[in-house]
Tab-separated table of C-alpha atoms in Angstrom:
chain	number	residue	atom	x	y	z
A	167	UNK	CA	0.000	0.000	0.000
A	168	UNK	CA	2.828	2.373	0.881
A	169	UNK	CA	4.654	1.538	-2.365
A	170	UNK	CA	1.514	2.208	-4.435
A	171	UNK	CA	1.045	5.553	-2.700
A	172	UNK	CA	4.651	6.587	-3.319
A	173	UNK	CA	4.514	5.507	-6.983
A	174	UNK	CA	1.316	7.461	-7.583
A	175	UNK	CA	2.795	10.579	-5.940
A	176	UNK	CA	6.380	11.248	-7.120
A	177	UNK	CA	6.473	14.456	-5.082
A	178	UNK	CA	5.624	12.529	-1.939
A	179	UNK	CA	8.304	9.970	-2.764
A	180	UNK	CA	10.938	12.702	-3.194
A	181	UNK	CA	9.841	14.305	0.064
A	182	UNK	CA	10.162	10.957	1.862
A	183	UNK	CA	13.676	10.449	0.452
A	184	UNK	CA	14.831	13.949	1.427
A	185	UNK	CA	13.222	13.621	4.859
A	186	UNK	CA	15.059	10.353	5.425
A	187	UNK	CA	18.360	11.889	4.274
A	188	UNK	CA	17.723	14.868	6.544
A	189	UNK	CA	17.198	12.567	9.521
A	190	UNK	CA	20.406	10.701	8.654
A	191	UNK	CA	22.342	13.979	8.417
A	192	UNK	CA	20.887	15.099	11.754
A	193	UNK	CA	22.050	11.839	13.341
A	194	UNK	CA	25.503	12.281	11.795
A	195	UNK	CA	25.717	15.841	13.120
A	196	UNK	CA	24.532	14.771	16.575
A	197	UNK	CA	27.156	12.019	16.496
A	198	UNK	CA	29.785	14.619	15.607
A	199	UNK	CA	28.616	16.870	18.455
A	200	UNK	CA	28.722	13.969	20.907
A	201	UNK	CA	32.217	12.824	20.027
A	202	UNK	CA	33.453	16.265	18.968
A	203	UNK	CA	32.960	17.413	22.563
A	204	UNK	CA	34.740	14.282	23.788
A	205	UNK	CA	37.611	14.834	21.332
A	206	UNK	CA	37.879	18.450	22.411
A	207	UNK	CA	38.073	17.474	26.078
A	208	UNK	CA	40.663	14.771	25.361
A	209	UNK	CA	42.833	17.085	23.228
A	210	UNK	CA	42.564	19.850	25.828
A	211	UNK	CA	43.514	17.353	28.528
A	212	UNK	CA	46.535	16.167	26.533
A	213	UNK	CA	47.748	19.717	25.864
A	214	UNK	CA	47.272	20.725	29.502
A	215	UNK	CA	48.881	17.532	30.879
A	216	UNK	CA	45.578	16.139	32.156
A	217	UNK	CA	43.817	12.843	31.480
A	218	UNK	CA	40.452	14.169	30.320
A	219	UNK	CA	37.362	11.914	30.516
A	220	UNK	CA	38.467	8.361	31.338
A	221	UNK	CA	35.774	6.821	33.540
A	222	UNK	CA	32.488	6.399	31.645
A	223	UNK	CA	32.888	4.123	28.635
A	224	UNK	CA	36.327	2.635	29.201
A	225	UNK	CA	39.769	4.217	29.438
A	226	UNK	CA	38.921	6.677	26.633
A	227	UNK	CA	35.677	7.828	28.245
A	228	UNK	CA	33.717	7.102	25.064
A	229	UNK	CA	30.331	7.408	26.794
A	230	UNK	CA	31.128	10.487	28.891
A	231	UNK	CA	29.325	12.915	26.585
A	232	UNK	CA	26.361	10.552	26.311
A	233	UNK	CA	26.145	10.519	30.110
A	234	UNK	CA	26.353	14.335	30.166
A	235	UNK	CA	23.505	14.607	27.646
A	236	UNK	CA	21.327	12.237	29.681
A	237	UNK	CA	22.084	14.289	32.782
A	238	UNK	CA	20.929	17.472	31.006
A	239	UNK	CA	17.739	15.831	29.753
A	240	UNK	CA	16.866	14.668	33.263
A	241	UNK	CA	17.464	18.060	34.877
A	242	UNK	CA	14.513	20.193	35.945
A	243	UNK	CA	13.373	22.737	33.359
A	244	UNK	CA	13.265	26.022	35.284
A	245	UNK	CA	11.708	29.214	33.892
A	246	UNK	CA	12.258	32.347	36.027
A	247	UNK	CA	9.075	33.852	37.400
A	248	UNK	CA	9.673	37.298	35.873
A	249	UNK	CA	10.966	36.017	32.532
A	250	UNK	CA	9.154	36.627	29.244
A	251	UNK	CA	7.966	33.030	28.976
A	252	UNK	CA	7.147	32.759	25.207
A	253	UNK	CA	10.452	34.355	24.193
A	254	UNK	CA	12.346	32.409	26.842
A	255	UNK	CA	11.025	29.129	25.431
A	256	UNK	CA	11.552	29.873	21.746
A	257	UNK	CA	14.966	31.598	21.957
A	258	UNK	CA	17.016	28.340	22.087
A	259	UNK	CA	15.103	27.033	19.054
A	260	UNK	CA	15.806	30.238	17.093
A	261	UNK	CA	19.480	29.900	18.026
A	262	UNK	CA	19.686	26.247	16.960
A	263	UNK	CA	17.491	26.005	13.840
A	264	UNK	CA	19.724	28.121	11.518
A	265	UNK	CA	22.770	26.057	12.491
A	266	UNK	CA	21.148	22.990	10.951
A	267	UNK	CA	19.536	24.847	8.030
A	268	UNK	CA	22.891	26.010	6.658
A	269	UNK	CA	24.017	22.397	6.214
A	270	UNK	CA	21.551	22.031	3.328
A	271	UNK	CA	23.797	23.860	0.869
A	272	UNK	CA	27.178	22.408	1.820
A	273	UNK	CA	28.477	19.892	-0.770
A	274	UNK	CA	30.206	17.137	1.195
A	275	UNK	CA	31.150	15.365	-2.042
A	276	UNK	CA	30.383	15.922	-5.711
A	277	UNK	CA	27.376	13.608	-5.304
A	278	UNK	CA	26.151	14.347	-1.777
A	279	UNK	CA	24.433	17.699	-1.271
A	280	UNK	CA	20.888	18.504	-0.268
A	281	UNK	CA	20.370	21.740	-2.195
A	282	UNK	CA	22.611	23.028	-4.978
A	283	UNK	CA	21.676	26.703	-4.647
A	284	UNK	CA	23.191	29.189	-7.058
A	285	UNK	CA	24.018	31.542	-4.193
A	286	UNK	CA	24.868	28.868	-1.622
A	287	UNK	CA	27.623	30.900	0.033
A	288	UNK	CA	25.319	33.896	0.415
A	289	UNK	CA	22.592	31.621	1.804
A	290	UNK	CA	24.968	30.280	4.460
A	291	UNK	CA	26.025	33.746	5.598
A	292	UNK	CA	22.453	35.101	5.622
A	293	UNK	CA	20.846	32.197	7.486
A	294	UNK	CA	23.646	31.817	10.036
A	295	UNK	CA	23.124	35.456	11.019
A	296	UNK	CA	19.667	34.567	12.362
A	297	UNK	CA	21.260	32.852	15.364
A	298	UNK	CA	22.089	36.306	16.714
A	299	UNK	CA	18.357	36.857	17.296
A	300	UNK	CA	18.096	33.670	19.374
A	301	UNK	CA	21.061	34.644	21.540
A	302	UNK	CA	19.834	38.212	22.024
A	303	UNK	CA	16.270	37.067	22.771
A	304	UNK	CA	17.570	34.525	25.284
A	305	UNK	CA	19.406	37.258	27.168
A	306	UNK	CA	16.452	39.667	27.006
A	307	UNK	CA	13.737	37.157	27.931
A	308	UNK	CA	15.642	35.960	31.012
A	309	UNK	CA	15.049	39.315	32.763
A	310	UNK	CA	18.579	39.102	34.170
A	311	UNK	CA	21.050	41.957	33.775
A	312	UNK	CA	24.027	39.618	33.302
A	313	UNK	CA	22.152	37.619	30.684
A	314	UNK	CA	21.178	40.852	28.917
A	315	UNK	CA	24.804	42.021	28.921
A	316	UNK	CA	25.833	38.660	27.454
A	317	UNK	CA	23.167	38.911	24.764
A	318	UNK	CA	24.174	42.478	23.895
A	319	UNK	CA	27.823	41.463	23.713
A	320	UNK	CA	26.950	38.540	21.476
A	321	UNK	CA	24.925	40.718	19.096
A	322	UNK	CA	27.668	43.344	18.884
A	323	UNK	CA	30.387	40.742	18.400
A	324	UNK	CA	28.572	38.585	15.845
A	325	UNK	CA	27.413	41.545	13.753
A	326	UNK	CA	30.850	43.199	13.871
A	327	UNK	CA	32.752	40.083	12.811
A	328	UNK	CA	30.165	39.169	10.183
A	329	UNK	CA	31.461	42.081	8.097
A	330	UNK	CA	35.128	40.982	7.760
A	331	UNK	CA	33.883	37.393	7.414
A	332	UNK	CA	31.906	38.341	4.313
A	333	UNK	CA	34.619	40.652	3.000
A	334	UNK	CA	37.250	37.923	3.275
A	335	UNK	CA	35.391	35.577	0.893
A	336	UNK	CA	34.870	38.243	-1.782
A	337	UNK	CA	38.364	37.469	-3.071
A	338	UNK	CA	37.340	33.821	-3.459
A	339	UNK	CA	34.170	34.879	-5.270
A	340	UNK	CA	36.215	37.077	-7.639
A	341	UNK	CA	38.538	34.175	-8.510
A	342	UNK	CA	35.783	31.555	-8.781
A	343	UNK	CA	33.319	33.867	-10.525
A	344	UNK	CA	30.407	32.340	-8.631
A	345	UNK	CA	28.599	32.157	-5.284
A	346	UNK	CA	27.765	28.496	-5.905
A	347	UNK	CA	29.745	26.258	-3.547
A	348	UNK	CA	30.151	23.509	-6.177
A	349	UNK	CA	31.600	26.032	-8.629
A	350	UNK	CA	33.968	27.278	-5.923
A	351	UNK	CA	35.256	23.732	-5.385
A	352	UNK	CA	35.635	23.177	-9.140
A	353	UNK	CA	37.634	26.410	-9.408
A	354	UNK	CA	40.238	24.909	-7.035
A	355	UNK	CA	41.257	22.024	-9.315
A	356	UNK	CA	44.557	23.751	-10.087
A	357	UNK	CA	45.139	25.372	-6.704
A	358	UNK	CA	43.309	25.632	-3.406
A	359	UNK	CA	42.155	29.083	-2.406
A	360	UNK	CA	43.981	28.550	0.890
A	361	UNK	CA	47.151	29.125	-1.164
A	362	UNK	CA	45.751	31.718	-3.578
A	363	UNK	CA	43.949	33.702	-0.847
A	364	UNK	CA	46.111	33.339	2.298
A	365	UNK	CA	45.056	36.738	3.690
A	366	UNK	CA	41.392	36.000	3.058
A	367	UNK	CA	41.755	32.607	4.717
A	368	UNK	CA	43.356	34.041	7.870
A	369	UNK	CA	40.732	36.796	8.168
A	370	UNK	CA	37.911	34.316	7.562
A	371	UNK	CA	39.246	31.848	10.114
A	372	UNK	CA	39.701	34.490	12.827
A	373	UNK	CA	36.261	35.982	12.124
A	374	UNK	CA	34.687	32.523	12.233
A	375	UNK	CA	36.052	32.005	15.760
A	376	UNK	CA	34.248	35.169	16.844
A	377	UNK	CA	31.092	34.020	15.039
A	378	UNK	CA	31.240	30.705	16.893
A	379	UNK	CA	31.764	32.458	20.249
A	380	UNK	CA	34.740	30.242	20.952
A	381	UNK	CA	37.869	31.043	22.942
A	382	UNK	CA	39.596	33.496	22.699
A	383	UNK	CA	36.467	35.323	21.489
A	384	UNK	CA	33.936	33.809	23.918
A	385	UNK	CA	33.058	37.155	25.526
A	386	UNK	CA	29.250	36.628	25.338
A	387	UNK	CA	29.560	33.751	27.821
A	388	UNK	CA	32.553	34.885	29.870
A	389	UNK	CA	32.008	32.979	33.103
A	390	UNK	CA	34.423	35.105	35.126
A	391	UNK	CA	32.530	38.314	34.335
A	392	UNK	CA	28.957	37.453	33.303
A	393	UNK	CA	28.195	34.207	35.166
A	394	UNK	CA	27.809	32.391	31.817
A	395	UNK	CA	26.234	35.336	29.985
A	396	UNK	CA	23.117	35.108	27.854
A	397	UNK	CA	22.145	31.565	28.914
A	398	UNK	CA	22.716	31.968	32.653
A	399	UNK	CA	19.022	31.413	33.467
A	400	UNK	CA	18.659	28.362	31.215
A	401	UNK	CA	18.821	24.808	32.523
A	402	UNK	CA	18.453	21.268	31.268
A	403	UNK	CA	17.609	20.671	27.635
A	404	UNK	CA	17.040	24.388	26.840
A	405	UNK	CA	20.630	25.143	27.854
A	406	UNK	CA	21.682	22.101	25.836
A	407	UNK	CA	20.073	23.671	22.741
A	408	UNK	CA	22.417	26.661	22.973
A	409	UNK	CA	25.423	24.367	23.338
A	410	UNK	CA	24.140	22.165	20.516
A	411	UNK	CA	23.894	25.213	18.244
A	412	UNK	CA	27.505	26.123	19.016
A	413	UNK	CA	28.844	22.692	18.117
A	414	UNK	CA	26.625	22.276	15.045
A	415	UNK	CA	28.041	25.593	13.839
A	416	UNK	CA	31.505	24.190	14.503
A	417	UNK	CA	30.572	21.337	12.147
A	418	UNK	CA	29.061	23.721	9.578
A	419	UNK	CA	31.864	26.310	9.681
A	420	UNK	CA	34.581	23.652	9.429
A	421	UNK	CA	32.728	22.192	6.425
A	422	UNK	CA	32.443	25.640	4.826
A	423	UNK	CA	36.160	26.350	5.275
A	424	UNK	CA	36.916	22.934	3.759
A	425	UNK	CA	34.765	23.742	0.728
A	426	UNK	CA	35.750	27.388	0.195
A	427	UNK	CA	39.476	27.326	0.977
A	428	UNK	CA	40.682	23.703	1.048
A	429	UNK	CA	39.240	22.321	-2.163
A	430	UNK	CA	36.358	20.370	-0.640
A	431	UNK	CA	36.546	16.743	-1.773
A	432	UNK	CA	39.402	17.358	-4.259
A	433	UNK	CA	42.733	15.593	-3.575
A	434	UNK	CA	45.869	17.727	-3.056
A	435	UNK	CA	47.530	16.027	-6.038
A	436	UNK	CA	45.966	14.496	-9.143
A	437	UNK	CA	47.669	11.092	-8.678
A	438	UNK	CA	45.789	10.702	-5.378
A	439	UNK	CA	42.444	10.894	-7.150
A	440	UNK	CA	41.790	7.180	-6.602
A	441	UNK	CA	41.012	7.932	-2.932
A	442	UNK	CA	37.276	8.732	-2.521
A	443	UNK	CA	36.355	12.401	-2.208
A	444	UNK	CA	34.527	11.748	1.059
A	445	UNK	CA	37.825	10.661	2.626
A	446	UNK	CA	39.588	13.868	1.559
A	447	UNK	CA	36.701	15.970	2.829
A	448	UNK	CA	36.758	14.171	6.195
A	449	UNK	CA	40.529	14.604	6.558
A	450	UNK	CA	40.478	18.317	5.782
A	451	UNK	CA	37.422	18.807	7.965
A	452	UNK	CA	39.158	17.074	10.883
A	453	UNK	CA	42.233	19.303	10.529
A	454	UNK	CA	40.073	22.442	10.680
A	455	UNK	CA	38.210	21.180	13.771
A	456	UNK	CA	41.547	20.397	15.423
A	457	UNK	CA	42.750	23.954	14.718
A	458	UNK	CA	39.678	25.353	16.497
A	459	UNK	CA	40.353	23.116	19.503
A	460	UNK	CA	44.067	23.933	19.468
A	461	UNK	CA	43.427	27.683	19.595
A	462	UNK	CA	40.896	27.252	22.393
A	463	UNK	CA	43.501	25.511	24.540
A	464	UNK	CA	46.329	27.879	23.668
A	465	UNK	CA	45.008	31.449	23.742
A	466	UNK	CA	43.614	33.497	26.645
A	467	UNK	CA	40.331	35.403	26.367
A	468	UNK	CA	40.423	38.865	24.795
A	469	UNK	CA	39.245	41.950	26.641
A	470	UNK	CA	35.882	43.179	25.310
A	471	UNK	CA	37.142	46.515	23.965
A	472	UNK	CA	40.201	44.871	22.377
A	473	UNK	CA	37.928	42.326	20.707
A	474	UNK	CA	35.819	44.996	19.008
A	475	UNK	CA	38.846	47.129	18.171
A	476	UNK	CA	40.569	44.168	16.524
A	477	UNK	CA	37.547	43.474	14.329
A	478	UNK	CA	36.950	47.025	13.144
A	479	UNK	CA	40.511	48.393	13.045
A	480	UNK	CA	42.473	45.348	11.903
A	481	UNK	CA	40.367	42.661	10.210
A	482	UNK	CA	38.087	45.005	8.256
A	483	UNK	CA	40.908	47.092	6.655
A	484	UNK	CA	42.913	43.924	5.927
A	485	UNK	CA	39.918	42.263	4.252
A	486	UNK	CA	39.283	45.397	2.143
A	487	UNK	CA	42.959	45.465	1.113
A	488	UNK	CA	42.690	41.785	0.158
A	489	UNK	CA	39.716	42.524	-2.125
A	490	UNK	CA	41.660	45.348	-3.811
A	491	UNK	CA	44.766	43.191	-4.332
A	492	UNK	CA	42.716	40.257	-5.650
A	493	UNK	CA	40.861	42.477	-8.138
A	494	UNK	CA	44.158	44.055	-9.246
A	495	UNK	CA	45.914	40.712	-9.725
A	496	UNK	CA	42.945	39.217	-11.576
A	497	UNK	CA	42.731	42.184	-13.961
A	498	UNK	CA	46.463	42.018	-14.699
A	499	UNK	CA	47.125	38.283	-14.939
A	500	UNK	CA	43.797	36.547	-15.688
């Protein structure tokens, strides 16, 4: 009966296929979040001469994050009496939903992509900016001055660093001649943009750290000053949504850097083309994730005023200079 229904309705069949693929991708991302957190804690422990998780799930602590998630799900869901209840409830969802939506346009291989949008890079940047509303609403709805300060900091930081982030990829767009992520990967067959756009790559990577609210740019949730910032009043699974959004964005941003600057699924040399593209994508992706973890362990937190000054006075002029140089070089040599 189900087969007859699907055959008589091709649209329904396509929807069922895409829904199933979406569920699979969600499970993959949740698996990454689960073991990405574990990997981060183990790498941080190694770099700081600690053991890291080593109790739950054997000597490697393989079930530690699973236990932490179960603990969060079992915690009491507390809503402050004076909070704006509707906004308080929906803010974590607004923060998380865009982090998963942006994955639709990322080509993981030449054959695996949910939506080949002509302006895929623009779509990613536009949709990811919506998370700022969730963070700001979470701080506002909590009716807590420290949460509000954290939300305001997050909005200022994410909007400020969004500008050099966008500017830094304009050089890539000039060289590729397209906003389509597949076209950008194809344009790197003779040289990754990491090598052709080193300034753009550095600016993009630094700006992405600020967009992800990760150390050393984790001012919106600076525990020593703001008692955890915008999510201080959240508990249990609502707090977990904010953390889930952060790590899903880590997955998405690492994938985007892999596609835009590291050639996506393309091998570094033509004679290595026999290795599947998915393997190359996974290797490059893992290196980028490790770099994020490495910087978190190594660098101290910036001061708030220095953070904003660095974005506006350093990254923005450098990204503008990179656009000018790229346009000049392209007009002279291409």
